[in-house]
Amino acid sequence: MTQAPVNVTVTGAAGQIGYALLFRIASGQLLGPDTPVKLRLLEIPQAVKAAEGTAMELEDGAFPLLAGTDIFDDPKQAFSGANVALLVGARPRTKGMERGDLLEANGGIFKPQGEAINAGAAEDIKVLVVGNPANTNALIAQSHAPDVPAERFTAMTRLDHNRATAQLAKKLGAPVSEIKKLTIWGNHSATQYPDLFHAEVSGKNAAEAVNDQKWLEDEFIPTVAKRGAAIIEARGASSAASAASAAIDHVYTWVNGTADGDWTSMAVPSDGSYGVPEGLISSFPVTTANGKWKIVQGLEIDEFSRGKIDASVAELAEEREAVRKLGLV
Ligand SMILES: NC(=O)c1ccc[n+]([C@@H]2O[C@H](COP(=O)([O-])OP(=O)(O)OC[C@H]3O[C@@H](n4cnc5c(N)ncnc54)[C@H](O)[C@@H]3O)[C@@H](O)[C@H]2O)c1
Ligand SMILES: O=C(O)C[C@H](O)C(=O)O
């Protein structure tokens, strides 16, 4: 190890995504094979013991890039000096819980975490929110970190992006590596819009290669948008390894850059591009370079896509209104 370790804070470390994520971070897949990492795990007090068990297993992995693991139940300590923060721990929806209750419960998590990031994270902090409702949780955290540049707060739609890539590859019998420029627009929810009209398969337009609007509308979009629910139905628990894998992809791409001629999907604070109200944390096509993301500009949006993007963005605006009323942003 030649460079100083990068501090990676992971919340919800004893949860199922945490279990799938931490070993991949320790093995170098989050930041690259030359970057040592120090893990800072945040859990609620009742789950600290389980997190300690995971830390023992991390030790037993003898990962050359893992410079240590510390466990906290206090956000201020966990985010102190953090260079990368993966906000995975969230309050799941339970029976009888309304959306407003869920937003309020998560406000109790993401407000203090935003404040802790503001108070003590490193200058170059990059935040990825995975815990649902991810876009609005990211907005809550970002609103409570006024000294951190807003663009450092992102939410995860990479899992949706990867799901859409896999579905398209299957439909066309093409390798996933041939699929480029796919976009998820909007919210990480059933209203999200996976866009094939700008995507390419082996250099050709994906929507033209599919040439089947019925499949696109009746199968592709609902399959991708409702995949999370389908996994819960099949597994009896929400996606974990694929979510962890997407979190790795999201941060790796943010830090190491998108390939020439390609882009990825990230939920980022809108600058008003494509008519998405400023400040909403909405998914866009983005390129990344030198640790910074940029929304891809100048794409033509046809009427069909416009309607789908507007519907998902309207849901994000409603969520923002709901958390505004709760005094959370
Ligand atoms: N954005 C996405 O694509 C995506 C995909 C899958 C899952 N998710 C979401 O990710 C979240 C985590 O999923 P999971 O399967 O790991 O859940 P889980 O219930 O297995 O684990 C969540 C962990 O978070 C911890 N936690 C709760 N409050 C916390 C707090 N204030 N600080 C620190 N830790 C806290 C819990 O103790 C628990 O260990 C859920 O909200 C889930 O809906 C998002
Ligand atoms: O946890 C969920 O509700 C689903 C999850 O966001 C997913 O997309 O798999």
Coordinates of C-alpha atoms and ligand atoms in Angstrom, one line a residue:
M1 CA 0.0 0.0 0.0
T2 CA 1.6 3.3 -1.1
Q3 CA -1.3 5.7 -0.6
A4 CA -3.2 6.6 2.6
P5 CA -6.4 4.5 3.0
V6 CA -9.6 6.0 1.8
N7 CA -12.3 6.2 4.6
V8 CA -15.5 4.5 3.5
T9 CA -18.5 4.8 5.8
V10 CA -21.2 2.3 5.4
T11 CA -24.5 2.6 7.2
G12 CA -26.8 -0.3 7.8
A13 CA -23.6 -2.4 7.9
A14 CA -25.3 -5.4 9.6
G15 CA -28.1 -5.6 7.1
Q16 CA -28.3 -7.9 4.1
I17 CA -27.0 -5.4 1.5
G18 CA -24.2 -4.5 4.0
Y19 CA -23.2 -8.2 4.1
A20 CA -23.0 -8.4 0.4
L21 CA -21.2 -5.0 0.0
L22 CA -18.5 -4.9 2.6
F23 CA -16.4 -7.8 1.3
R24 CA -16.4 -6.4 -2.2
I25 CA -15.3 -3.0 -0.8
A26 CA -12.5 -4.8 1.2
S27 CA -11.4 -6.6 -1.9
G28 CA -10.8 -3.4 -3.8
Q29 CA -13.8 -3.4 -6.1
L30 CA -15.3 -0.1 -4.9
L31 CA -12.3 2.1 -5.6
G32 CA -9.9 0.0 -7.6
P33 CA -7.1 -2.5 -7.0
D34 CA -4.5 0.1 -5.8
T35 CA -6.6 1.9 -3.3
P36 CA -6.5 0.8 0.4
V37 CA -9.7 1.4 2.3
K38 CA -10.6 1.8 6.0
L39 CA -14.2 0.8 6.8
R40 CA -16.3 2.8 9.2
L41 CA -19.5 1.0 9.9
L42 CA -22.6 2.7 11.3
E43 CA -25.4 0.7 12.9
I44 CA -28.1 1.2 15.4
P45 CA -27.1 0.1 19.0
Q46 CA -29.1 -3.2 18.7
A47 CA -27.3 -4.2 15.6
V48 CA -23.7 -3.3 16.7
K49 CA -23.0 -6.9 17.8
A50 CA -24.0 -8.3 14.5
A51 CA -21.8 -5.7 12.8
E52 CA -18.9 -6.8 15.0
G53 CA -19.5 -10.4 13.7
T54 CA -19.2 -9.1 10.1
A55 CA -16.0 -7.2 11.1
M56 CA -14.6 -10.4 12.4
E57 CA -15.3 -12.1 9.1
L58 CA -13.7 -9.1 7.3
E59 CA -10.6 -9.6 9.3
D60 CA -10.7 -13.3 8.5
G61 CA -10.7 -12.4 4.8
A62 CA -7.1 -11.1 5.2
F63 CA -7.8 -8.5 2.5
P64 CA -4.6 -6.8 1.5
L65 CA -6.4 -3.5 0.8
L66 CA -8.3 -3.4 4.0
A67 CA -6.5 -1.1 6.5
G68 CA -9.0 -1.6 9.3
T69 CA -12.7 -1.7 10.3
D70 CA -14.3 0.5 13.0
I71 CA -17.9 0.2 14.2
F72 CA -20.0 3.1 15.6
D73 CA -23.5 3.7 16.7
D74 CA -23.1 7.5 16.5
P75 CA -23.3 9.2 13.1
K76 CA -20.9 12.0 14.1
Q77 CA -18.1 9.5 14.7
A78 CA -18.9 7.3 11.8
F79 CA -18.8 10.1 9.2
S80 CA -15.8 11.8 10.7
G81 CA -13.1 11.9 8.0
A82 CA -15.3 10.0 5.5
N83 CA -14.2 10.2 1.9
V84 CA -17.0 8.0 0.6
A85 CA -20.3 7.4 2.4
L86 CA -22.7 4.6 1.4
L87 CA -26.1 5.3 3.2
V88 CA -27.7 1.9 3.1
G89 CA -29.5 1.7 6.5
A90 CA -33.1 2.9 6.3
R91 CA -36.4 2.3 7.9
P92 CA -38.3 -0.3 5.8
R93 CA -42.0 0.1 5.2
T94 CA -44.0 -2.0 7.6
K95 CA -47.6 -3.1 7.6
G96 CA -50.1 -0.3 7.8
M97 CA -47.4 2.4 7.3
E98 CA -48.4 5.2 5.0
R99 CA -45.8 6.9 2.7
G100 CA -45.8 10.0 4.9
D101 CA -45.0 7.8 7.9
L102 CA -42.1 6.2 6.0
L103 CA -40.7 9.6 4.9
E104 CA -41.0 10.8 8.5
A105 CA -39.2 7.8 9.9
N106 CA -36.5 8.1 7.4
G107 CA -36.2 11.8 8.1
G108 CA -35.2 10.7 11.6
I109 CA -32.3 8.8 10.0
F110 CA -31.1 11.0 7.1
K111 CA -31.3 14.4 8.8
P112 CA -28.8 13.5 11.5
Q113 CA -26.6 11.7 9.0
G114 CA -26.6 14.8 6.7
E115 CA -25.7 16.9 9.7
A116 CA -22.9 14.5 10.7
I117 CA -21.5 14.6 7.1
N118 CA -21.6 18.4 7.2
A119 CA -19.8 18.5 10.5
G120 CA -17.0 16.0 9.9
A121 CA -16.7 14.4 6.5
A122 CA -13.6 14.9 4.4
E123 CA -13.4 17.7 1.9
D124 CA -13.8 15.3 -1.0
I125 CA -16.8 13.4 0.4
K126 CA -19.0 11.5 -2.1
V127 CA -22.3 10.2 -0.9
L128 CA -24.4 7.5 -2.3
V129 CA -27.9 6.9 -0.8
V130 CA -29.2 3.3 -1.3
G131 CA -31.8 3.2 1.5
N132 CA -35.3 3.8 0.3
P133 CA -37.0 6.0 -0.7
A134 CA -33.5 6.7 -1.9
N135 CA -33.9 9.9 -4.0
T136 CA -35.8 11.7 -1.2
N137 CA -33.6 10.4 1.6
A138 CA -30.7 11.8 -0.4
L139 CA -32.5 15.1 -0.6
I140 CA -33.1 15.1 3.2
A141 CA -29.4 14.4 3.9
Q142 CA -28.2 17.0 1.4
S143 CA -30.5 19.7 2.9
H144 CA -28.8 19.2 6.2
A145 CA -25.3 19.5 4.8
P146 CA -25.2 23.1 3.6
D147 CA -21.4 23.3 3.6
V148 CA -21.0 20.3 1.3
P149 CA -21.4 20.9 -2.4
A150 CA -24.9 19.6 -3.3
E151 CA -23.5 17.5 -6.2
R152 CA -21.8 15.2 -3.8
F153 CA -25.2 13.8 -2.8
T154 CA -26.4 11.1 -5.2
A155 CA -29.0 8.3 -5.0
M156 CA -28.8 4.9 -6.6
T157 CA -30.6 4.0 -9.8
R158 CA -27.7 1.9 -11.1
L159 CA -29.5 -1.3 -10.1
D160 CA -32.4 -0.2 -12.4
H161 CA -29.8 0.6 -15.1
N162 CA -28.2 -2.8 -14.7
R163 CA -31.6 -4.5 -14.7
A164 CA -32.6 -2.7 -17.9
T165 CA -29.3 -3.6 -19.6
A166 CA -29.8 -7.3 -18.7
Q167 CA -33.4 -7.3 -20.0
L168 CA -32.5 -5.7 -23.3
A169 CA -29.5 -8.0 -23.7
K170 CA -31.8 -11.0 -23.2
K171 CA -34.4 -9.7 -25.6
L172 CA -31.8 -9.2 -28.4
G173 CA -29.6 -12.1 -27.6
A174 CA -26.7 -9.6 -27.3
P175 CA -23.9 -9.6 -24.7
V176 CA -24.4 -7.0 -22.0
S177 CA -21.0 -5.5 -22.9
E178 CA -22.5 -4.4 -26.3
I179 CA -25.2 -2.2 -24.6
K180 CA -24.3 1.4 -24.1
K181 CA -26.0 4.7 -23.4
L182 CA -29.0 3.3 -21.6
T183 CA -30.7 5.7 -19.2
I184 CA -33.0 5.5 -16.2
W185 CA -34.9 8.7 -15.7
G186 CA -36.6 9.9 -12.5
N187 CA -37.3 8.2 -9.2
H188 CA -36.0 4.8 -8.0
S189 CA -39.6 3.6 -7.8
A190 CA -42.2 2.0 -10.0
T191 CA -42.6 5.3 -11.9
Q192 CA -39.0 5.2 -13.2
Y193 CA -38.5 5.4 -16.9
P194 CA -35.9 3.1 -18.5
D195 CA -35.1 4.8 -21.9
L196 CA -34.1 2.7 -24.9
F197 CA -34.5 5.5 -27.4
H198 CA -30.9 6.8 -26.9
A199 CA -29.4 3.4 -26.0
E200 CA -27.2 1.5 -28.4
V201 CA -26.6 -2.2 -29.0
S202 CA -23.4 -2.9 -30.9
G203 CA -23.5 0.8 -32.1
K204 CA -27.1 0.6 -33.4
N205 CA -30.1 2.3 -31.8
A206 CA -31.6 -0.1 -29.3
A207 CA -35.2 0.9 -29.8
E208 CA -34.8 0.4 -33.6
A209 CA -33.0 -2.9 -32.9
V210 CA -36.0 -4.1 -30.7
N211 CA -38.5 -2.6 -33.2
D212 CA -41.4 -3.7 -30.9
Q213 CA -43.1 -0.8 -29.1
K214 CA -45.6 -3.2 -27.5
W215 CA -42.7 -5.2 -25.9
L216 CA -41.2 -1.9 -24.8
E217 CA -44.3 -0.6 -23.2
D218 CA -46.0 -3.7 -21.9
E219 CA -43.0 -5.8 -20.9
F220 CA -39.7 -4.0 -20.8
I221 CA -40.6 -0.9 -18.8
P222 CA -42.9 -2.7 -16.3
T223 CA -40.4 -5.6 -15.8
V224 CA -37.6 -3.2 -15.0
A225 CA -39.7 -0.8 -12.9
K226 CA -41.3 -3.6 -10.9
R227 CA -38.2 -5.8 -10.6
G228 CA -37.6 -4.9 -7.0
A229 CA -41.1 -6.0 -6.0
A230 CA -40.7 -9.2 -8.1
I231 CA -37.5 -10.0 -6.2
I232 CA -39.2 -9.4 -2.9
E233 CA -42.0 -11.7 -4.0
A234 CA -39.6 -14.5 -5.1
R235 CA -36.9 -14.2 -2.3
G236 CA -39.1 -13.1 0.6
A237 CA -36.6 -10.2 1.0
S238 CA -35.5 -7.3 -1.1
S239 CA -32.6 -7.5 -3.5
A240 CA -29.3 -7.6 -1.7
A241 CA -26.4 -8.9 -3.7
S242 CA -27.5 -7.1 -6.9
A243 CA -28.1 -3.9 -4.9
A244 CA -24.6 -4.2 -3.4
S245 CA -23.2 -4.8 -6.8
A246 CA -24.9 -1.8 -8.2
A247 CA -23.6 0.4 -5.3
I248 CA -20.1 -0.8 -6.2
D249 CA -20.7 0.0 -9.9
H250 CA -22.1 3.5 -9.0
V251 CA -19.2 4.6 -6.9
Y252 CA -16.5 2.9 -9.1
T253 CA -17.9 4.7 -12.1
W254 CA -18.1 8.1 -10.2
V255 CA -14.5 7.8 -9.1
N256 CA -12.9 6.2 -12.1
G257 CA -15.0 7.7 -15.0
T258 CA -17.4 6.4 -17.7
A259 CA -15.9 4.9 -20.8
D260 CA -15.6 7.0 -24.0
G261 CA -18.9 6.8 -25.9
D262 CA -20.9 5.6 -23.0
W263 CA -22.8 7.0 -20.0
T264 CA -24.5 5.7 -16.9
S265 CA -27.5 6.5 -14.8
M266 CA -27.2 8.3 -11.5
A267 CA -29.8 10.2 -9.4
V268 CA -28.2 13.6 -8.9
P269 CA -29.5 17.1 -7.9
S270 CA -31.2 18.6 -11.0
D271 CA -29.9 21.8 -12.4
G272 CA -33.1 22.1 -14.4
S273 CA -31.9 20.0 -17.3
Y274 CA -34.7 18.3 -19.3
G275 CA -37.3 20.2 -17.4
V276 CA -36.6 18.5 -14.1
P277 CA -37.2 21.1 -11.4
E278 CA -33.9 22.3 -9.9
G279 CA -32.8 20.6 -6.7
L280 CA -34.8 17.4 -7.1
I281 CA -32.6 14.3 -6.9
S282 CA -33.6 12.6 -10.1
S283 CA -32.0 10.0 -12.3
F284 CA -30.3 11.3 -15.5
P285 CA -27.9 10.0 -18.1
V286 CA -24.5 11.1 -16.8
T287 CA -20.9 10.9 -17.8
T288 CA -18.2 11.0 -15.1
A289 CA -14.5 12.0 -15.2
N290 CA -12.0 13.1 -12.6
G291 CA -14.5 12.2 -9.8
K292 CA -17.2 14.5 -11.1
W293 CA -20.5 13.7 -12.9
K294 CA -22.1 15.7 -15.7
I295 CA -25.6 15.4 -17.0
V296 CA -25.6 14.4 -20.7
Q297 CA -27.0 17.4 -22.6
G298 CA -28.9 17.8 -25.8
L299 CA -30.8 14.5 -26.1
E300 CA -34.0 14.7 -28.0
I301 CA -37.0 13.6 -25.9
D302 CA -40.0 12.5 -27.9
E303 CA -43.6 12.7 -26.6
F304 CA -43.7 9.2 -25.2
S305 CA -40.5 9.6 -23.2
R306 CA -41.6 13.1 -22.1
G307 CA -44.8 11.7 -20.6
K308 CA -42.9 9.0 -18.7
I309 CA -40.2 11.3 -17.4
D310 CA -42.7 13.9 -16.3
A311 CA -44.7 11.3 -14.4
S312 CA -41.7 10.1 -12.4
V313 CA -40.5 13.6 -11.8
A314 CA -44.0 14.6 -10.5
E315 CA -43.7 11.8 -8.0
L316 CA -40.3 13.2 -6.8
A317 CA -41.8 16.7 -6.5
E318 CA -44.7 15.2 -4.4
E319 CA -42.2 13.5 -2.1
R320 CA -40.2 16.7 -1.8
E321 CA -43.5 18.5 -0.9
A322 CA -44.3 15.9 1.7
V323 CA -40.9 16.2 3.4
R324 CA -41.1 20.0 3.2
K325 CA -44.4 19.8 5.1
L326 CA -42.6 17.6 7.7
G327 CA -39.9 20.2 8.0
L328 CA -37.3 17.8 6.8
V329 CA -35.9 19.9 3.9
Ligands
LIG1 N1 -31.8 2.0 -4.3 C1 -31.9 0.7 -4.6 O1 -31.7 0.3 -5.8 C2 -32.2 -0.3 -3.5 C3 -32.1 -1.7 -3.8 C4 -32.4 -2.6 -2.8 C5 -32.7 -2.2 -1.5 N2 -32.7 -0.9 -1.3 C6 -33.0 -0.4 0.1 O2 -31.8 -0.5 0.9 C7 -32.1 -0.5 2.2 C8 -31.4 -1.6 3.0 O3 -31.7 -2.8 2.5 P1 -31.3 -4.1 3.3 O4 -31.9 -5.3 2.5 O5 -29.9 -4.1 3.6 O6 -32.1 -3.9 4.7 P2 -31.9 -4.7 6.1 O7 -33.1 -4.4 6.8 O8 -31.3 -6.0 5.9 O9 -30.7 -3.8 6.7 C9 -30.8 -2.5 7.1 C10 -29.9 -2.2 8.2 O10 -29.9 -0.8 8.4 C11 -29.7 -0.7 9.8 N3 -30.2 0.7 10.2 C12 -31.5 1.1 10.4 N4 -31.4 2.4 10.9 C13 -30.2 2.8 10.9 C14 -29.5 4.0 11.2 N5 -30.2 5.1 11.7 N6 -28.2 4.0 11.1 C15 -27.5 3.0 10.7 N7 -28.0 1.8 10.4 C16 -29.4 1.7 10.5 C17 -30.6 -1.8 10.4 O11 -30.2 -2.1 11.8 C18 -30.2 -2.9 9.5 O12 -29.1 -3.7 9.9 C19 -33.6 -0.6 2.3 O13 -34.2 0.7 2.5 C20 -34.0 -1.1 0.9 O14 -35.3 -0.8 0.5 C21 -32.5 0.1 -2.2
LIG2 O1 -36.5 -2.6 -1.2 C1 -37.3 -2.4 -2.2 O2 -38.4 -1.9 -2.0 C2 -36.9 -2.8 -3.6 C3 -35.6 -2.3 -4.0 O3 -35.5 -0.9 -4.0 C4 -35.2 -2.8 -5.3 O4 -35.3 -2.1 -6.3 O5 -34.8 -4.0 -5.4

